[in-house]
Coordinates of C-alpha atoms in Angstrom, one line a residue:
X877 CA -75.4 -109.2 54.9
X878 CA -76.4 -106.3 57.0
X879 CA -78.3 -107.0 60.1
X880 CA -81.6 -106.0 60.1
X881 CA -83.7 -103.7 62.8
X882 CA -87.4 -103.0 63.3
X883 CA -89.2 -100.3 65.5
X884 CA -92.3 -100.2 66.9
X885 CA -94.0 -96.7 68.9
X886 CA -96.1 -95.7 71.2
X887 CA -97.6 -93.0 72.0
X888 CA -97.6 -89.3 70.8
X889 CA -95.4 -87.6 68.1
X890 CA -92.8 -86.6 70.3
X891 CA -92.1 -90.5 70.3
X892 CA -92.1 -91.0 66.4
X893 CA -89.4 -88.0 66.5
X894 CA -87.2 -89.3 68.9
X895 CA -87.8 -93.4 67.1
X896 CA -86.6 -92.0 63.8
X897 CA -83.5 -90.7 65.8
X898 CA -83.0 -93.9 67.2
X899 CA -83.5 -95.5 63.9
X900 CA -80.5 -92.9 62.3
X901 CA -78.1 -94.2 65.1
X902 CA -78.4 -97.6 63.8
X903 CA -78.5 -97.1 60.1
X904 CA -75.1 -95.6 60.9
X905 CA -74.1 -98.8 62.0
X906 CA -75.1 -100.2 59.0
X907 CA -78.3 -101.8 60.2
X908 CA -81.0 -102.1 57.4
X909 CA -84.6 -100.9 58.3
X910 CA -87.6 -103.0 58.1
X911 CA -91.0 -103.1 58.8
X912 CA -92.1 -104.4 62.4
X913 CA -94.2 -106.9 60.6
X914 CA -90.7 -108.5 58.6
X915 CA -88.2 -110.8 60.6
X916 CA -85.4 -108.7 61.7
X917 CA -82.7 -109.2 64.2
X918 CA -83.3 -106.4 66.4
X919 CA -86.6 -105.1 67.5
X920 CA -86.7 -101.5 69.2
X921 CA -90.0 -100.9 71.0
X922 CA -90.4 -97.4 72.2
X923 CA -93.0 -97.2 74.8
X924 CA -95.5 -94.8 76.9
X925 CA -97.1 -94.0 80.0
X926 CA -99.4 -92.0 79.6
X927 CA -102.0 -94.3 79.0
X928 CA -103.5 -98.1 80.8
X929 CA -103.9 -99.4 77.1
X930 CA -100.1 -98.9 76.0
X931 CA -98.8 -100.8 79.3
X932 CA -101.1 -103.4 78.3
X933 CA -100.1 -103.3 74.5
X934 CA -96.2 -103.5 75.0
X935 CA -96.7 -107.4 76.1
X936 CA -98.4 -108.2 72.7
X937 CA -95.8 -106.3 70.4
X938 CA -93.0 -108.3 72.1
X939 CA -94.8 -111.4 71.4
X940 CA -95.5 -110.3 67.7
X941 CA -91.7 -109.6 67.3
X942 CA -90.6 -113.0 69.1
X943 CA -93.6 -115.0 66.3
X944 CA -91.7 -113.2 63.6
X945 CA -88.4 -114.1 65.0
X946 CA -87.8 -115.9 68.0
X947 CA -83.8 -115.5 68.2
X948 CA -84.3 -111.9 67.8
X949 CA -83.0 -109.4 70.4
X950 CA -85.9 -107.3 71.9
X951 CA -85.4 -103.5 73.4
X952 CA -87.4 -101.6 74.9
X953 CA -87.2 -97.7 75.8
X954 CA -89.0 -94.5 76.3
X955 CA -91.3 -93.3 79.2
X956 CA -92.4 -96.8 80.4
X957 CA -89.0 -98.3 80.3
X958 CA -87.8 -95.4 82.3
X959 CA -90.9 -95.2 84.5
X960 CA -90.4 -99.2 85.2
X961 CA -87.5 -100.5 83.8
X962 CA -87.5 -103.8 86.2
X963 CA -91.3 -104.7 85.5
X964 CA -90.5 -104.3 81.4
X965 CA -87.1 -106.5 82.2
X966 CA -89.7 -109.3 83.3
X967 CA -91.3 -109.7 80.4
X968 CA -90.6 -112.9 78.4
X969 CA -88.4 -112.0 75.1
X970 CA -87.2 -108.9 76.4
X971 CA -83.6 -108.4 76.5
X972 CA -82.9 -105.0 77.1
X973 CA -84.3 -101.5 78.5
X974 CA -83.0 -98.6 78.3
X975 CA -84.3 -95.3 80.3
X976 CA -84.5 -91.5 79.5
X977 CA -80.7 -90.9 78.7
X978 CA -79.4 -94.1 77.4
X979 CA -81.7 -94.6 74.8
X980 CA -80.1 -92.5 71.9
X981 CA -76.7 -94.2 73.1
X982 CA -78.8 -97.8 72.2
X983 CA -76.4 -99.1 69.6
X984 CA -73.8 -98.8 72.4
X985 CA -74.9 -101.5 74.2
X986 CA -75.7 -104.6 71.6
X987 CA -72.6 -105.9 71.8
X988 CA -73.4 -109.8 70.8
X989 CA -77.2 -110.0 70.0
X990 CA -77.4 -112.8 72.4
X991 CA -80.6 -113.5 73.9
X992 CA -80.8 -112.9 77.5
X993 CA -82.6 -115.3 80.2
X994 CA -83.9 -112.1 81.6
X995 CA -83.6 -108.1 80.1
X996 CA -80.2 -106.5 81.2
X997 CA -81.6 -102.7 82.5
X998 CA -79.8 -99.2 82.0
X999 CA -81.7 -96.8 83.4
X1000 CA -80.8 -93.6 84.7
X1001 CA -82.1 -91.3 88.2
X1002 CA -84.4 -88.8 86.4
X1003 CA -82.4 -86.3 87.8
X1004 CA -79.9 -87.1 85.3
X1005 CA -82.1 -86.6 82.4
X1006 CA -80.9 -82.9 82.0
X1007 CA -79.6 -82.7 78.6
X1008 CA -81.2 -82.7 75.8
X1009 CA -81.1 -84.9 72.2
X1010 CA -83.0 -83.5 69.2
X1011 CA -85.0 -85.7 67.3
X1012 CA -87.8 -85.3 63.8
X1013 CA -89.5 -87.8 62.4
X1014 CA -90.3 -88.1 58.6
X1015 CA -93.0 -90.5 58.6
X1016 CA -94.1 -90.1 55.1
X1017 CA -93.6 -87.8 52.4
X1018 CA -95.6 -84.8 53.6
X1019 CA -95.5 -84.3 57.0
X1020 CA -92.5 -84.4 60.0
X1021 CA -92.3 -84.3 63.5
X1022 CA -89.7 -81.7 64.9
X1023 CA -88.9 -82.0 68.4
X1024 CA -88.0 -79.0 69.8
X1025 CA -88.4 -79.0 73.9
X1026 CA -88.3 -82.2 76.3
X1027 CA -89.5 -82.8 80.0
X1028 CA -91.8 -80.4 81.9
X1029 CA -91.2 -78.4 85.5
X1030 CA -95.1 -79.1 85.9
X1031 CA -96.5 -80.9 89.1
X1032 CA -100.1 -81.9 87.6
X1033 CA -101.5 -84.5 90.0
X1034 CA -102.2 -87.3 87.2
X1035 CA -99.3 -86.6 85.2
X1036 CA -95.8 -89.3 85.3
X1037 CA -94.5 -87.4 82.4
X1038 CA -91.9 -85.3 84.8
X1039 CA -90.6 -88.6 85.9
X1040 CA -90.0 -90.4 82.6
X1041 CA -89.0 -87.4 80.8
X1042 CA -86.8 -85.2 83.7
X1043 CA -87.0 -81.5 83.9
X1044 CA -87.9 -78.7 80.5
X1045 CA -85.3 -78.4 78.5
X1046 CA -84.9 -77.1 75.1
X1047 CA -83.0 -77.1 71.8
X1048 CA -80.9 -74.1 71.1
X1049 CA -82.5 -72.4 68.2
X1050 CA -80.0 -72.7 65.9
X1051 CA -80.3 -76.6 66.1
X1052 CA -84.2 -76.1 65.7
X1053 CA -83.5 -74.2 62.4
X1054 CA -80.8 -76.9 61.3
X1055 CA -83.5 -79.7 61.8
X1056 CA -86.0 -77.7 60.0
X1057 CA -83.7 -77.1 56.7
X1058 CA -82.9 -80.4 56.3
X1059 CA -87.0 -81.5 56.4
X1060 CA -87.1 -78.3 54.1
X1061 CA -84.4 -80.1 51.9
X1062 CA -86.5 -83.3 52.0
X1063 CA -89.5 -82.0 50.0
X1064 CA -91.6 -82.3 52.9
X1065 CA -94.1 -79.7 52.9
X1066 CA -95.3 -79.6 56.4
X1067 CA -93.5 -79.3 59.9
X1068 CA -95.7 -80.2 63.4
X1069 CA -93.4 -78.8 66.1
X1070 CA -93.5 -81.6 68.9
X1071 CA -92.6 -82.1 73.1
X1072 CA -93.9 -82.4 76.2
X1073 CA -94.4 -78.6 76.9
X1074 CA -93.3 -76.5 74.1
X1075 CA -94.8 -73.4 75.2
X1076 CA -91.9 -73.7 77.4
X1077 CA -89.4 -73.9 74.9
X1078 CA -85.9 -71.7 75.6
X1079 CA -85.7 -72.8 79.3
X1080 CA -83.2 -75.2 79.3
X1081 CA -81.6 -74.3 76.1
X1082 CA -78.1 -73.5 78.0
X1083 CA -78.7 -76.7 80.1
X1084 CA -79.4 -73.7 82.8
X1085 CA -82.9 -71.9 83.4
X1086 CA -81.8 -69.0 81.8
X1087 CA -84.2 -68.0 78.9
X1088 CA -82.3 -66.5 75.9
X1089 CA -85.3 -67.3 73.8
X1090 CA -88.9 -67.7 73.7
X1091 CA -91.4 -69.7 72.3
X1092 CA -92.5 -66.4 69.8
X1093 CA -88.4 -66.0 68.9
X1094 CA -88.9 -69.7 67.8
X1095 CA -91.9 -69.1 65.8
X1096 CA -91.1 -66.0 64.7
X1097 CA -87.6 -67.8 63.7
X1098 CA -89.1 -70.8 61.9
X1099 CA -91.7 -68.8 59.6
X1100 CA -88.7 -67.5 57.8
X1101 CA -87.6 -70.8 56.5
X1102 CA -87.7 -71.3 52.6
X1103 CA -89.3 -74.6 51.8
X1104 CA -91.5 -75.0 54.7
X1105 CA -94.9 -74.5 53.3
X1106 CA -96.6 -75.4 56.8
X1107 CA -95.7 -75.2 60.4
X1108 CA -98.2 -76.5 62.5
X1109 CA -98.2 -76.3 66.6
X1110 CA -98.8 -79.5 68.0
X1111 CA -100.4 -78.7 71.5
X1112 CA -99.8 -75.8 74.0
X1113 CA -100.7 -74.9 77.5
X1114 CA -103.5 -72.4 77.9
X1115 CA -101.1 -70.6 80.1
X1116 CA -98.4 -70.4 78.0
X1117 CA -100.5 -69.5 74.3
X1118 CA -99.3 -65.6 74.8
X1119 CA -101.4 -63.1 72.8
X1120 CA -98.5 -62.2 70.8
X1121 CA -98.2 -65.8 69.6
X1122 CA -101.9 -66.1 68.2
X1123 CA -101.1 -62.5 66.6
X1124 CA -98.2 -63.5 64.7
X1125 CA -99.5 -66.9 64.1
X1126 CA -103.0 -65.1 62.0
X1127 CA -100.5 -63.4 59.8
X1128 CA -97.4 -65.6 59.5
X1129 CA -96.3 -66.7 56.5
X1130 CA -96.1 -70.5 57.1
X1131 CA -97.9 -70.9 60.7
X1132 CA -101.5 -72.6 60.3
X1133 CA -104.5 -71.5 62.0
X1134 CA -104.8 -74.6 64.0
X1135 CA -104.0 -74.9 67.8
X1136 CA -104.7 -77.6 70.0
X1137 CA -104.7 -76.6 73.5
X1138 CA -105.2 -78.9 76.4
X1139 CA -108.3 -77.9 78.6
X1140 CA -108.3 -81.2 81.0
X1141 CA -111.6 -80.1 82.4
X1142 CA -113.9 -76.9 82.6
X1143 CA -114.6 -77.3 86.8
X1144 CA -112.3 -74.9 88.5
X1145 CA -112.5 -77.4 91.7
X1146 CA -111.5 -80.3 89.4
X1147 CA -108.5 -78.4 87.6
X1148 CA -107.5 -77.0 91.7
X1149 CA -107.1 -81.1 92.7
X1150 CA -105.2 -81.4 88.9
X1151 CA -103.2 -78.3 89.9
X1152 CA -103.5 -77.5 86.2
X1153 CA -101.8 -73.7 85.9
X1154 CA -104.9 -71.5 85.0
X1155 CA -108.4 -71.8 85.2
X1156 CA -111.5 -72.2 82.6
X1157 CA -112.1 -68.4 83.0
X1158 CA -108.4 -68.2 81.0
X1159 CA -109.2 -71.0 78.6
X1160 CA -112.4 -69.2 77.3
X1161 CA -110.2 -66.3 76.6
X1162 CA -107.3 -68.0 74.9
X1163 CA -110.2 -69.4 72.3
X1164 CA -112.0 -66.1 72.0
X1165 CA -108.5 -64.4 71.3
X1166 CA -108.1 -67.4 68.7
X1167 CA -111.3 -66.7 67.0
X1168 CA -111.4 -63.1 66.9
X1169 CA -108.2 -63.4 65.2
X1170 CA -108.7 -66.2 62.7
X1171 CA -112.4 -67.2 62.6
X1172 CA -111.7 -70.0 60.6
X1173 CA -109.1 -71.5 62.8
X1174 CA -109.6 -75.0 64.3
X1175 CA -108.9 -75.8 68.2
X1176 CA -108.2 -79.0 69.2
X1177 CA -109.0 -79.9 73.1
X1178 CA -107.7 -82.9 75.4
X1179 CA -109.5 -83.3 78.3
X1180 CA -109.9 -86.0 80.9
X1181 CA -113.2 -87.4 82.5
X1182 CA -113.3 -89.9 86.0
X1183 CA -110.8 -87.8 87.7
X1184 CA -110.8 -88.9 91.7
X1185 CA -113.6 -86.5 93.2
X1186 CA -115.6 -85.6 90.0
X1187 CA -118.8 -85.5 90.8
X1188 CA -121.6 -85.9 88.0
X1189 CA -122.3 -82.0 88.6
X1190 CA -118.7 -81.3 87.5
X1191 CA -118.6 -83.8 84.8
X1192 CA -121.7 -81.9 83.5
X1193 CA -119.8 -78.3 84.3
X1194 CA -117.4 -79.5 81.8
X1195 CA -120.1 -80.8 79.0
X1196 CA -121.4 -77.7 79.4
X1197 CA -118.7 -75.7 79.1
X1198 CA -117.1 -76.8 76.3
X1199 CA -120.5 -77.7 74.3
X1200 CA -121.0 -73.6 74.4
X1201 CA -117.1 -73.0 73.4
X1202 CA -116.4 -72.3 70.2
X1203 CA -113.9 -75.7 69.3
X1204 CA -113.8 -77.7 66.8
X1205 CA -113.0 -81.4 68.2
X1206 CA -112.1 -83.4 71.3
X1207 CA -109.5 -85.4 72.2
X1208 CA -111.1 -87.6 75.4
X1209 CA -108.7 -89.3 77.9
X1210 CA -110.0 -91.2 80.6
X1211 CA -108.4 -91.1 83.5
X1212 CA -106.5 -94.3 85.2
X1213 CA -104.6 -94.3 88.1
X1214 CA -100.5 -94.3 87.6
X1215 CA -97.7 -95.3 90.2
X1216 CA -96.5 -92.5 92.0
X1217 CA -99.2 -90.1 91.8
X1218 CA -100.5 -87.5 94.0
X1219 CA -104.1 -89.2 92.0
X1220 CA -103.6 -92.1 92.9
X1221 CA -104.0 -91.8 96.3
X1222 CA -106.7 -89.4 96.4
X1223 CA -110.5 -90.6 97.8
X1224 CA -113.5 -90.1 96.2
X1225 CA -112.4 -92.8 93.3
X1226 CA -114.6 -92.9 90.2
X1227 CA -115.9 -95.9 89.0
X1228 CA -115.0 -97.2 85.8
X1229 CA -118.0 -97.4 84.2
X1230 CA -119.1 -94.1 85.2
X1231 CA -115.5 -93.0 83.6
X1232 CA -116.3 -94.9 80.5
X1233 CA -119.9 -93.9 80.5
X1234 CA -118.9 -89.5 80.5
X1235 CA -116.0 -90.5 78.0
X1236 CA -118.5 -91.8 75.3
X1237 CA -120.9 -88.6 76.3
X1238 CA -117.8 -86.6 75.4
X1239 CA -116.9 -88.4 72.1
X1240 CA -120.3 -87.8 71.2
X1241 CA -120.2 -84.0 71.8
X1242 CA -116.3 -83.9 69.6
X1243 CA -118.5 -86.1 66.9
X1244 CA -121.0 -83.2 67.0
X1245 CA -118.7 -80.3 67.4
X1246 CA -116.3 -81.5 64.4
X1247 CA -119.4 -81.9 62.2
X1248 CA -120.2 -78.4 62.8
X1249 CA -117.3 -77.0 62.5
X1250 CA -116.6 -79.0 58.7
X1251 CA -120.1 -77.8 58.0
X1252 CA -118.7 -74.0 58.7
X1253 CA -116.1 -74.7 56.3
X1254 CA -117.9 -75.4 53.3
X1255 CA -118.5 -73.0 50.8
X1256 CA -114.7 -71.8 51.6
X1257 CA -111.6 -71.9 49.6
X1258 CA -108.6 -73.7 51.1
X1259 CA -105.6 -75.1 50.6
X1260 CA -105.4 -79.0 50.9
X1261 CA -102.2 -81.1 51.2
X1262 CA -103.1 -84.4 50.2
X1263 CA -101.0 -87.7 51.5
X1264 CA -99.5 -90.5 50.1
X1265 CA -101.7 -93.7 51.3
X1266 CA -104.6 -95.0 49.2
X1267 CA -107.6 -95.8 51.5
X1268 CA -110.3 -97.9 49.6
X1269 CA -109.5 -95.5 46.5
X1270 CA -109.7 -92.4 48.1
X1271 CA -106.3 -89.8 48.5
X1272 CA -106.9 -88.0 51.7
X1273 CA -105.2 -84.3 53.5
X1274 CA -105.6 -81.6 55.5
X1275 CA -106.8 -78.5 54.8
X1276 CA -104.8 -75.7 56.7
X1277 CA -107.5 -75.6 59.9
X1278 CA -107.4 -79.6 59.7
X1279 CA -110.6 -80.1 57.8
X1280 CA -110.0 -83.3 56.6
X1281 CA -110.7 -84.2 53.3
X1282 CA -111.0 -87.1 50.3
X1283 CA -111.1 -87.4 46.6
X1284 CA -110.7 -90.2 44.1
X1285 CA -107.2 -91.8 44.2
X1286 CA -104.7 -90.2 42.0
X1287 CA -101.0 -90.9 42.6
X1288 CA -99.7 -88.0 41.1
X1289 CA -101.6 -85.7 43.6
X1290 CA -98.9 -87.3 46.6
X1291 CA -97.3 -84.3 48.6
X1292 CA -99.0 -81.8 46.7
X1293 CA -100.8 -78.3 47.8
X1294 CA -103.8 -77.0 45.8
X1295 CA -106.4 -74.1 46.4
X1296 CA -109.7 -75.9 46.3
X1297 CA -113.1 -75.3 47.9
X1298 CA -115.1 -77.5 49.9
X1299 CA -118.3 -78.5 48.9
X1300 CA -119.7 -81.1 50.4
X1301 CA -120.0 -83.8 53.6
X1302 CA -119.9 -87.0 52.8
X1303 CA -121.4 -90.2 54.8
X1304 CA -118.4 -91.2 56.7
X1305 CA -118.2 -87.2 57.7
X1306 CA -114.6 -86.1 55.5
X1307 CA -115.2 -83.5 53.3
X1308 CA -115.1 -83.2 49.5
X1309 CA -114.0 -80.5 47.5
X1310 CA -113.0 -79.2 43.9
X1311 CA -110.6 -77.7 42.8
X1312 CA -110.1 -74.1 42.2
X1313 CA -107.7 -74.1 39.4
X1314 CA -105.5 -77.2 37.9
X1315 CA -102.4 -75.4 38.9
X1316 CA -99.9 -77.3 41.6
X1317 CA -99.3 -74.6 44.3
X1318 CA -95.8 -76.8 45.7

């Protein structure tokens, strides 16, 4: 009988690329994959720092792998294991973690799959993290995660991501391409390029600073990919979104008009003390660049509220700004302290239910600006992937700008493309649609 393994991850997509790498490593070892739910004899949790919640959450997924099967042998790795290898070591179940670097070598170190009294760590100096492992994720049928950069050289005051991750670094291209062919090969009909700053990808790419390529050679590269019907960027720095990017991206063959750049706040003193790399003054030009070159394109934002020193005046500088921008949703952090932090030693600490009370007025406004934005849409003819899971009897997808949308369940609509235009909101806000002809586009 082949021994069984089970993954759980947290966090964002550059996790669920790097997991299913993981996962490869051991189905080369013959290890069967099951669900985390199912009893299995190894469970690989892959963890994240970047929020309070996903500490708190590792606790409980260790204790829902140890109900399913107490002999089990429990791992943990990723950013928290790296960040605090001895505090994850601690917890009860736990046998092993495994920082930055020794995680893709996991299967190297379950020698017995004895249970330890306490977890056994591996974990490197983050200084060591300096090479790089690429990783995609195929999480269902019509979508994949391709990693294609890792770390970042940034010094944001809130951030631990440089020390869990190490320094940028980036696949060579001809990996990238590689990777991309065999999702291609898959019948997967849409790439989201995925890492922790891929508008720096090529630095890094020789294991040196040297730039051979860009982030527009890799674009520019990918869009010439048979197969691929959609390439999608996941999020990119203001700083880094170069004009000749959104260009090529409004008349690419495969690149969709949907960006999701990370704002963090609109006070110029607040992003100063973040020591973000631009200011909102850029930011508003990035989006009217986006717009004036694909008005129907859809920007995403991230930004964070109860930063150390924001006053309600720049909270409300923020509101402001991004109620007038021209976006189309919101992703709100709120902020919480980390170890190791210039933030967390700064003064002027906001209280956490004034952080909680701005991060609902935020939600409110993405609630509001999504709702406009779908309501922009309709009318429009788009084309709609539509996904595999049946919600209540409903299919769901994506439009190309990320309008998302719902119909009556049909199986044989999985993983396929189809001109449509979208006609209506309904009461829980997604968007219906007919369609435009009967024909199957992919």
């Amino acid at each position: 009988m082949n021994k069984k393994v089970a993954f759980y991850t947290l966090g964002c997509k550059l996790n669920f690329s790097e997991t299913s790498t993981i996962a490869r490593g051991f189905e080369k070892e013959e290890f069967e994959r099951v669900d985390f739910s199912e009893e299995a004899d190894v469970y690989v949790i892959n963890t994240c720092s970047v929020t309070e919640n996903a500490d708190k959450r590792f606790k409980t997924i260790v204790k829902q792998a140890q109900k399913s099967n107490p002999e089990a042998f429990v791992a943990a790795v990723g950013c928290y294991a790296q960040l605090k290898p001895e505090e994850l070591a601690e917890v009860d179940g736990v046998d092993l973690v495994l920082g930055a670097t020794e995680k893709f070598k996991i299967t190297d170190y379950l020698n017995d799959l004895t249970k330890n009294d306490r977890g056994e760590v591996h974990s490197c100096e983050i200084e060591d993290a300096d090479f790089y492992v690429g990783s995609y994720a195929i999480g269902d049928r019509t979508r994949a995660f391709l990693k294609v950069q890792d770390g970042c050289d940034y010094k944001c005051t809130y951030c631990t991501i440089p020390l869990a991750r190490g320094i940028s670094r980036s696949d060579t291209l001809g990996n990238v391409l590689k990777n991309a062919k065999e999702i291609a090969s898959q019948d997967i009909k849409e790439i989201v390029l995925t890492g922790v700053n891929i508008g720096d990808y090529g630095k890094g790419e020789f294991g040196n600073k040297k730039h051979e390529h860009t982030f527009l050679d890799l674009v520019k590269a990918l869009d010439t990919i048979d197969g691929i019907h959609r390439l999608r960027i996941s999020s990119i720095e203001p700083n880094l979104l170069k004009n000749e990017t959104i260009d090529f991206v409004a008349q690419s063959n495969s690149f969709v008009p949907h960006f999701h750049v990370p704002l963090q706040s609109g006070s110029d003193a607040i992003l100063k003390k973040m020591r973000r790399r631009y200011l909102s003054n850029l930011y508003v030009d990035r989006v009217k660049r986006i717009k004036e070159a694909m008005p129907h394109a859809c920007i995403g934002v991230d930004v964070i509220v109860g930063f150390p020193g924001e006053t309600d005046e720049h909270f409300l500088e923020t509101y402001h700004f991004l109620n007038e921008l021209d976006i189309s949703y919101l992703h709100v952090f709120t902020y919480s302290e980390r170890d190791n932090t210039v933030a967390a030693e700064m003064d002027e600490v906001v209280s956490k239910k004034v952080r909680s009370k701005r991060s609902k007025m935020l939600r409110g406004l993405s609630a509001k600006k999504r709702r406009a934005f779908y309501e922009s849409q309709l009318g429009s003819v788009r084309t709609v992937l539509l996904e595999g899971e049946n919600k209540k009897g409903y299919i769901h997808g994506f439009t190309e700008n990320y309008v998302k949308v719902k119909a009556p369940w049909n199986p044989d609509l999985v993983n396929t493309l189809h001109k449509v235009e979208l006609t209506d909101i309904d009461t829980d806000g997604l968007v219906r649609f007919e369609f435009v002809s009967n024909e199957v586009m992919a």
